[in-house]
Amino acid sequence: MRIRIDHSTRYGYARPARFIVQMLRLTPRSCESQQVGDWRIETDVDARLRRSEDAFGNIVHSLYTERPTDSLTIRVMGEVSTVDTGGVIRGQSERLSPLVFLRDTALTRADAAILDFAQAIGQGDPLDRMHRLMGALHRDVAFEVGSTSAAHTAAEAFAQRRGVCQDHAQIFISAARRLGVPARYVSGHLNRSDGQHDQDAAHAWAEAWIEGLGWVGFDPANGICPTDQYVRVAVGLDALGATPIRGTSYGGGQENMTVALHVRPVQQSQQQLQSRGWG
């Protein structure tokens, strides 16, 4: 499958910001399950973009403005060809030992409730246990937009038994680590099966290290392993480490952010795309 992604983030400032610094984890890497074609990052202001890699091997662009700016738009456009590998990640260069991903963070630290939930998964083959964990989370934690914020921890979201894909991923990670299975957070995109191409935000899921297989993806928000409908972009210990855009501004005063995201199969006609203003 070929998936087209158009992602725009706009920042507006109450008064011109003297200086803006942003770290962008917006560019996917090629591996067995995905081949990245044309991929571009553009801004509508005079800014410098410097490409590098972080400790997890993510492609990172550092953005710096050099003059007062009252608004900033960052747009990402590209196509990715995907194949279904059953969620197994192969052909991806890994810099770190899987044991690094047993490390707790403030967002993924388990409380007694998550520990009990993890232990109730039972014993057995690690792959089977991760599938059972995903199924239990999909069943017991409702998907509800607006029920949590980016600052909510796995324990807080689990306590209220509802959240969004970020919460499902972080609860999965927290429980998997309690079971001794390395797990990490993945940010990316999902070509939705309901045909909803205009989306409010990027998607998130988790990956667990299974001896003999390597990293395997699990999406508890949807109750499935990633397929050829998914595009991986960045990984981290938690949502903060894989966040698409993170940074700060100096001066500017109150900041307002709006996001527009369009994910579609490339077979969709160009005329339909232009009618939405993406052409």
mmCIF file of C-alpha atoms in Angstrom:
data_model
loop_
_atom_site.group_PDB
_atom_site.id
_atom_site.type_symbol
_atom_site.label_atom_id
_atom_site.label_comp_id
_atom_site.label_asym_id
_atom_site.label_seq_id
_atom_site.Cartn_x
_atom_site.Cartn_y
_atom_site.Cartn_z
ATOM 1 C CA MET A 1 0.000 0.000 0.000
ATOM 2 C CA ARG A 2 1.116 3.585 -0.621
ATOM 3 C CA ILE A 3 0.048 6.134 1.981
ATOM 4 C CA ARG A 4 0.160 9.900 1.510
ATOM 5 C CA ILE A 5 0.586 12.091 4.580
ATOM 6 C CA ASP A 6 0.051 15.849 4.792
ATOM 7 C CA HIS A 7 0.594 17.220 8.289
ATOM 8 C CA SER A 8 0.469 20.922 9.160
ATOM 9 C CA THR A 9 1.075 22.526 12.560
ATOM 10 C CA ARG A 10 0.552 26.267 12.983
ATOM 11 C CA TYR A 11 1.685 28.372 15.932
ATOM 12 C CA GLY A 12 0.277 31.851 16.480
ATOM 13 C CA TYR A 13 1.757 34.269 19.016
ATOM 14 C CA ALA A 14 0.119 37.168 20.846
ATOM 15 C CA ARG A 15 3.130 39.281 19.869
ATOM 16 C CA PRO A 16 6.136 38.470 17.690
ATOM 17 C CA ALA A 17 8.387 35.818 19.243
ATOM 18 C CA ARG A 18 12.006 36.948 19.214
ATOM 19 C CA PHE A 19 13.379 33.431 18.802
ATOM 20 C CA ILE A 20 11.820 29.968 18.286
ATOM 21 C CA VAL A 21 13.506 26.590 18.744
ATOM 22 C CA GLN A 22 11.690 23.369 17.809
ATOM 23 C CA MET A 23 12.816 19.731 17.705
ATOM 24 C CA LEU A 24 10.918 17.889 14.971
ATOM 25 C CA ARG A 25 10.492 14.111 14.979
ATOM 26 C CA LEU A 26 8.381 14.075 11.840
ATOM 27 C CA THR A 27 10.406 12.018 9.365
ATOM 28 C CA PRO A 28 10.003 8.208 9.201
ATOM 29 C CA ARG A 29 12.777 5.734 8.469
ATOM 30 C CA SER A 30 12.616 2.939 5.922
ATOM 31 C CA CYS A 31 12.565 -0.675 7.121
ATOM 32 C CA GLU A 32 11.077 -3.961 5.923
ATOM 33 C CA SER A 33 7.511 -2.838 6.638
ATOM 34 C CA GLN A 34 7.803 0.618 5.052
ATOM 35 C CA GLN A 35 9.787 2.392 2.351
ATOM 36 C CA VAL A 36 9.825 6.171 2.548
ATOM 37 C CA GLY A 37 9.570 7.952 -0.793
ATOM 38 C CA ASP A 38 9.431 11.686 -1.340
ATOM 39 C CA TRP A 39 9.358 13.369 2.076
ATOM 40 C CA ARG A 40 9.591 17.092 2.763
ATOM 41 C CA ILE A 41 9.441 19.492 5.687
ATOM 42 C CA GLU A 42 8.580 23.102 4.884
ATOM 43 C CA THR A 43 8.056 26.263 6.935
ATOM 44 C CA ASP A 44 6.459 29.566 5.996
ATOM 45 C CA VAL A 45 9.093 31.709 7.747
ATOM 46 C CA ASP A 46 12.821 32.290 7.421
ATOM 47 C CA ALA A 47 14.196 29.425 9.527
ATOM 48 C CA ARG A 48 17.128 27.026 9.662
ATOM 49 C CA LEU A 49 16.535 23.253 9.639
ATOM 50 C CA ARG A 50 19.357 20.974 10.714
ATOM 51 C CA ARG A 51 19.006 17.184 10.433
ATOM 52 C CA SER A 52 20.471 14.795 13.011
ATOM 53 C CA GLU A 53 19.584 11.616 14.935
ATOM 54 C CA ASP A 54 18.709 11.190 18.595
ATOM 55 C CA ALA A 55 19.821 8.400 20.932
ATOM 56 C CA PHE A 56 16.944 6.162 19.792
ATOM 57 C CA GLY A 57 17.875 6.478 16.109
ATOM 58 C CA ASN A 58 14.974 8.806 15.263
ATOM 59 C CA ILE A 59 15.507 11.378 12.519
ATOM 60 C CA VAL A 60 15.373 14.787 14.186
ATOM 61 C CA HIS A 61 15.266 18.214 12.561
ATOM 62 C CA SER A 62 16.210 21.191 14.702
ATOM 63 C CA LEU A 63 14.360 24.340 13.667
ATOM 64 C CA TYR A 64 15.618 27.825 14.547
ATOM 65 C CA THR A 65 14.113 31.178 13.604
ATOM 66 C CA GLU A 66 16.371 34.218 13.355
ATOM 67 C CA ARG A 67 13.988 37.161 13.374
ATOM 68 C CA PRO A 68 10.756 38.187 15.188
ATOM 69 C CA THR A 69 7.918 35.888 14.156
ATOM 70 C CA ASP A 70 4.190 36.327 14.818
ATOM 71 C CA SER A 71 3.191 32.934 13.384
ATOM 72 C CA LEU A 72 4.914 29.740 12.277
ATOM 73 C CA THR A 73 3.558 26.893 10.145
ATOM 74 C CA ILE A 74 5.429 23.583 9.842
ATOM 75 C CA ARG A 75 4.181 21.350 7.054
ATOM 76 C CA VAL A 76 5.204 17.746 6.363
ATOM 77 C CA MET A 77 4.374 16.033 3.073
ATOM 78 C CA GLY A 78 5.337 12.622 1.805
ATOM 79 C CA GLU A 79 4.481 9.115 0.665
ATOM 80 C CA VAL A 80 5.333 5.784 2.264
ATOM 81 C CA SER A 81 4.953 2.325 0.694
ATOM 82 C CA THR A 82 3.965 -0.232 3.325
ATOM 83 C CA VAL A 83 3.628 -4.005 3.636
ATOM 84 C CA ASP A 84 2.018 -6.082 6.374
ATOM 85 C CA THR A 85 4.660 -7.883 8.467
ATOM 86 C CA GLY A 86 2.309 -8.852 11.295
ATOM 87 C CA GLY A 87 3.699 -6.056 13.455
ATOM 88 C CA VAL A 88 7.254 -7.455 13.404
ATOM 89 C CA ILE A 89 9.931 -4.802 12.817
ATOM 90 C CA ARG A 90 12.853 -5.915 10.662
ATOM 91 C CA GLY A 91 15.556 -4.011 8.802
ATOM 92 C CA GLN A 92 15.566 -1.178 11.331
ATOM 93 C CA SER A 93 18.954 -0.154 12.731
ATOM 94 C CA GLU A 94 18.871 -0.357 16.524
ATOM 95 C CA ARG A 95 21.390 1.632 18.553
ATOM 96 C CA LEU A 96 20.381 0.526 22.027
ATOM 97 C CA SER A 97 20.004 -2.745 23.894
ATOM 98 C CA PRO A 98 16.351 -3.759 24.387
ATOM 99 C CA LEU A 99 17.077 -3.708 28.138
ATOM 100 C CA VAL A 100 17.103 0.108 27.967
ATOM 101 C CA PHE A 101 13.355 -0.094 27.411
ATOM 102 C CA LEU A 102 12.752 -1.647 30.810
ATOM 103 C CA ARG A 103 13.492 1.778 32.277
ATOM 104 C CA ASP A 104 10.592 3.572 33.966
ATOM 105 C CA THR A 105 9.722 7.200 33.299
ATOM 106 C CA ALA A 106 7.400 9.588 35.089
ATOM 107 C CA LEU A 107 4.732 8.948 32.421
ATOM 108 C CA THR A 108 4.977 5.143 32.482
ATOM 109 C CA ARG A 109 5.674 4.337 36.140
ATOM 110 C CA ALA A 110 3.296 1.619 37.323
ATOM 111 C CA ASP A 111 1.173 1.936 40.441
ATOM 112 C CA ALA A 112 -0.419 -0.937 42.371
ATOM 113 C CA ALA A 113 -3.427 -1.068 40.022
ATOM 114 C CA ILE A 114 -1.294 -1.474 36.894
ATOM 115 C CA LEU A 115 0.886 -4.034 38.674
ATOM 116 C CA ASP A 116 -2.207 -6.091 39.553
ATOM 117 C CA PHE A 117 -3.495 -5.729 35.988
ATOM 118 C CA ALA A 118 -0.174 -6.954 34.586
ATOM 119 C CA GLN A 119 0.025 -9.924 36.942
ATOM 120 C CA ALA A 120 -3.513 -10.972 36.005
ATOM 121 C CA ILE A 121 -2.302 -11.555 32.426
ATOM 122 C CA GLY A 122 -0.807 -14.820 33.658
ATOM 123 C CA GLN A 123 2.155 -16.865 32.581
ATOM 124 C CA GLY A 124 3.156 -18.384 29.248
ATOM 125 C CA ASP A 125 4.916 -17.511 26.025
ATOM 126 C CA PRO A 126 5.964 -13.809 25.995
ATOM 127 C CA LEU A 127 4.326 -13.160 22.614
ATOM 128 C CA ASP A 128 1.065 -14.691 23.784
ATOM 129 C CA ARG A 129 1.204 -12.661 26.999
ATOM 130 C CA MET A 130 1.634 -9.407 25.050
ATOM 131 C CA HIS A 131 -1.338 -10.298 22.859
ATOM 132 C CA ARG A 132 -3.407 -10.976 25.987
ATOM 133 C CA LEU A 133 -2.245 -7.699 27.505
ATOM 134 C CA MET A 134 -3.266 -5.807 24.368
ATOM 135 C CA GLY A 135 -6.664 -7.483 24.317
ATOM 136 C CA ALA A 136 -7.316 -6.766 27.991
ATOM 137 C CA LEU A 137 -6.426 -3.101 27.568
ATOM 138 C CA HIS A 138 -8.589 -2.756 24.483
ATOM 139 C CA ARG A 139 -11.482 -4.263 26.431
ATOM 140 C CA ASP A 140 -11.067 -2.472 29.761
ATOM 141 C CA VAL A 141 -9.868 1.043 28.841
ATOM 142 C CA ALA A 142 -12.330 2.987 26.712
ATOM 143 C CA PHE A 143 -11.162 5.237 23.885
ATOM 144 C CA GLU A 144 -12.522 8.690 24.689
ATOM 145 C CA VAL A 145 -11.188 11.865 23.080
ATOM 146 C CA GLY A 146 -10.777 14.704 25.575
ATOM 147 C CA SER A 147 -10.711 12.470 28.649
ATOM 148 C CA THR A 148 -6.982 13.023 29.197
ATOM 149 C CA SER A 149 -4.239 15.492 28.306
ATOM 150 C CA ALA A 150 -0.663 14.998 27.124
ATOM 151 C CA ALA A 151 0.461 15.353 30.739
ATOM 152 C CA HIS A 152 -1.571 12.388 32.036
ATOM 153 C CA THR A 153 0.462 9.427 33.232
ATOM 154 C CA ALA A 154 -0.284 5.788 32.513
ATOM 155 C CA ALA A 155 -1.458 5.335 36.123
ATOM 156 C CA GLU A 156 -3.822 8.320 35.934
ATOM 157 C CA ALA A 157 -5.372 7.181 32.650
ATOM 158 C CA PHE A 158 -5.713 3.604 33.888
ATOM 159 C CA ALA A 159 -7.406 4.784 37.098
ATOM 160 C CA GLN A 160 -10.225 6.384 35.102
ATOM 161 C CA ARG A 161 -10.336 3.503 32.576
ATOM 162 C CA ARG A 162 -10.463 5.818 29.580
ATOM 163 C CA GLY A 163 -8.083 7.762 27.391
ATOM 164 C CA VAL A 164 -6.716 8.131 23.873
ATOM 165 C CA CYS A 165 -4.093 6.178 21.919
ATOM 166 C CA GLN A 166 -1.239 7.815 23.876
ATOM 167 C CA ASP A 167 -2.732 6.513 27.120
ATOM 168 C CA HIS A 168 -3.344 3.016 25.764
ATOM 169 C CA ALA A 169 0.261 2.836 24.583
ATOM 170 C CA GLN A 170 1.732 4.067 27.859
ATOM 171 C CA ILE A 171 -0.396 1.725 29.979
ATOM 172 C CA PHE A 172 0.694 -1.182 27.771
ATOM 173 C CA ILE A 173 4.347 -0.135 28.160
ATOM 174 C CA SER A 174 4.006 0.212 31.929
ATOM 175 C CA ALA A 175 2.394 -3.223 32.324
ATOM 176 C CA ALA A 176 4.792 -4.955 29.910
ATOM 177 C CA ARG A 177 7.808 -3.656 31.823
ATOM 178 C CA ARG A 178 6.308 -4.979 35.060
ATOM 179 C CA LEU A 179 6.201 -8.374 33.349
ATOM 180 C CA GLY A 180 9.898 -8.072 32.477
ATOM 181 C CA VAL A 181 9.293 -7.364 28.782
ATOM 182 C CA PRO A 182 11.083 -4.343 27.245
ATOM 183 C CA ALA A 183 8.544 -2.003 25.663
ATOM 184 C CA ARG A 184 8.663 1.348 23.915
ATOM 185 C CA TYR A 185 6.358 4.075 22.626
ATOM 186 C CA VAL A 186 5.789 4.615 18.893
ATOM 187 C CA SER A 187 4.420 7.735 17.233
ATOM 188 C CA GLY A 188 3.190 7.571 13.662
ATOM 189 C CA HIS A 189 0.179 7.627 11.397
ATOM 190 C CA LEU A 190 -2.777 5.355 10.688
ATOM 191 C CA ASN A 191 -4.717 5.156 7.452
ATOM 192 C CA ARG A 192 -8.101 4.612 9.050
ATOM 193 C CA SER A 193 -10.339 1.812 7.824
ATOM 194 C CA ASP A 194 -13.456 3.986 8.171
ATOM 195 C CA GLY A 195 -12.281 6.286 5.383
ATOM 196 C CA GLN A 196 -11.790 9.256 7.714
ATOM 197 C CA HIS A 197 -8.764 10.835 6.055
ATOM 198 C CA ASP A 198 -8.903 14.167 7.895
ATOM 199 C CA GLN A 199 -7.672 13.508 11.436
ATOM 200 C CA ASP A 200 -7.187 15.552 14.586
ATOM 201 C CA ALA A 201 -3.823 14.111 15.610
ATOM 202 C CA ALA A 202 -1.159 11.541 14.800
ATOM 203 C CA HIS A 203 -1.492 7.983 16.097
ATOM 204 C CA ALA A 204 0.462 6.131 18.790
ATOM 205 C CA TRP A 205 1.033 2.510 19.774
ATOM 206 C CA ALA A 206 3.659 0.371 21.509
ATOM 207 C CA GLU A 207 6.338 -2.156 20.621
ATOM 208 C CA ALA A 208 7.526 -5.015 22.824
ATOM 209 C CA TRP A 209 10.773 -6.974 22.540
ATOM 210 C CA ILE A 210 10.095 -10.660 21.951
ATOM 211 C CA GLU A 211 13.142 -12.907 22.062
ATOM 212 C CA GLY A 212 13.583 -14.626 18.708
ATOM 213 C CA LEU A 213 11.372 -12.136 16.867
ATOM 214 C CA GLY A 214 12.693 -8.729 17.887
ATOM 215 C CA TRP A 215 10.436 -5.700 18.210
ATOM 216 C CA VAL A 216 6.738 -6.389 17.639
ATOM 217 C CA GLY A 217 4.057 -3.696 17.474
ATOM 218 C CA PHE A 218 0.858 -3.708 19.536
ATOM 219 C CA ASP A 219 -1.939 -1.148 19.180
ATOM 220 C CA PRO A 220 -4.215 -1.510 22.231
ATOM 221 C CA ALA A 221 -6.381 1.430 21.147
ATOM 222 C CA ASN A 222 -7.547 -0.666 18.181
ATOM 223 C CA GLY A 223 -6.805 -4.130 19.580
ATOM 224 C CA ILE A 224 -4.554 -5.212 16.690
ATOM 225 C CA CYS A 225 -0.898 -5.451 15.710
ATOM 226 C CA PRO A 226 0.122 -2.799 13.155
ATOM 227 C CA THR A 227 -0.566 -3.665 9.522
ATOM 228 C CA ASP A 228 0.234 -2.026 6.194
ATOM 229 C CA GLN A 229 -2.141 0.784 7.245
ATOM 230 C CA TYR A 230 0.452 2.080 9.740
ATOM 231 C CA VAL A 231 3.451 4.371 9.249
ATOM 232 C CA ARG A 232 6.093 4.386 12.019
ATOM 233 C CA VAL A 233 7.807 7.726 12.614
ATOM 234 C CA ALA A 234 9.593 7.815 16.000
ATOM 235 C CA VAL A 235 10.149 5.744 19.142
ATOM 236 C CA GLY A 236 10.957 6.579 22.752
ATOM 237 C CA LEU A 237 10.645 5.479 26.354
ATOM 238 C CA ASP A 238 7.300 7.305 26.506
ATOM 239 C CA ALA A 239 5.193 9.861 24.640
ATOM 240 C CA LEU A 240 7.506 12.714 25.560
ATOM 241 C CA GLY A 241 10.495 10.997 23.983
ATOM 242 C CA ALA A 242 8.714 10.401 20.671
ATOM 243 C CA THR A 243 6.621 13.562 20.474
ATOM 244 C CA PRO A 244 6.432 14.926 16.891
ATOM 245 C CA ILE A 245 7.191 18.554 17.814
ATOM 246 C CA ARG A 246 8.732 19.865 20.995
ATOM 247 C CA GLY A 247 10.312 23.234 21.669
ATOM 248 C CA THR A 248 10.011 26.709 23.024
ATOM 249 C CA SER A 249 9.719 30.354 22.027
ATOM 250 C CA TYR A 250 11.137 33.526 23.550
ATOM 251 C CA GLY A 251 9.046 36.649 23.669
ATOM 252 C CA GLY A 252 5.795 35.800 21.916
ATOM 253 C CA GLY A 253 3.444 35.802 24.904
ATOM 254 C CA GLN A 254 0.438 33.509 24.721
ATOM 255 C CA GLU A 255 0.771 30.767 22.094
ATOM 256 C CA ASN A 256 -2.017 29.173 20.056
ATOM 257 C CA MET A 257 -1.511 25.903 18.161
ATOM 258 C CA THR A 258 -3.682 24.298 15.464
ATOM 259 C CA VAL A 259 -3.050 20.976 13.710
ATOM 260 C CA ALA A 260 -4.337 19.687 10.373
ATOM 261 C CA LEU A 261 -3.593 16.094 9.353
ATOM 262 C CA HIS A 262 -4.630 14.227 6.231
ATOM 263 C CA VAL A 263 -3.738 10.537 5.781
ATOM 264 C CA ARG A 264 -4.951 8.707 2.686
ATOM 265 C CA PRO A 265 -4.119 5.971 0.186
ATOM 266 C CA VAL A 266 -2.543 7.530 -2.906
ATOM 267 C CA GLN A 267 -5.249 5.963 -5.091
ATOM 268 C CA GLN A 268 -7.592 8.730 -3.950
ATOM 269 C CA SER A 269 -8.066 11.156 -6.815
ATOM 270 C CA GLN A 270 -6.090 14.383 -6.938
ATOM 271 C CA GLN A 271 -9.342 16.263 -7.522
ATOM 272 C CA GLN A 272 -10.700 15.106 -4.139
ATOM 273 C CA LEU A 273 -7.465 16.114 -2.443
ATOM 274 C CA GLN A 274 -7.511 19.599 -3.992
ATOM 275 C CA SER A 275 -11.115 20.096 -2.880
ATOM 276 C CA ARG A 276 -9.852 19.865 0.720
ATOM 277 C CA GLY A 277 -7.120 22.421 0.059
ATOM 278 C CA TRP A 278 -4.196 19.951 0.198
ATOM 279 C CA GLY A 279 -3.304 19.916 -3.494
#
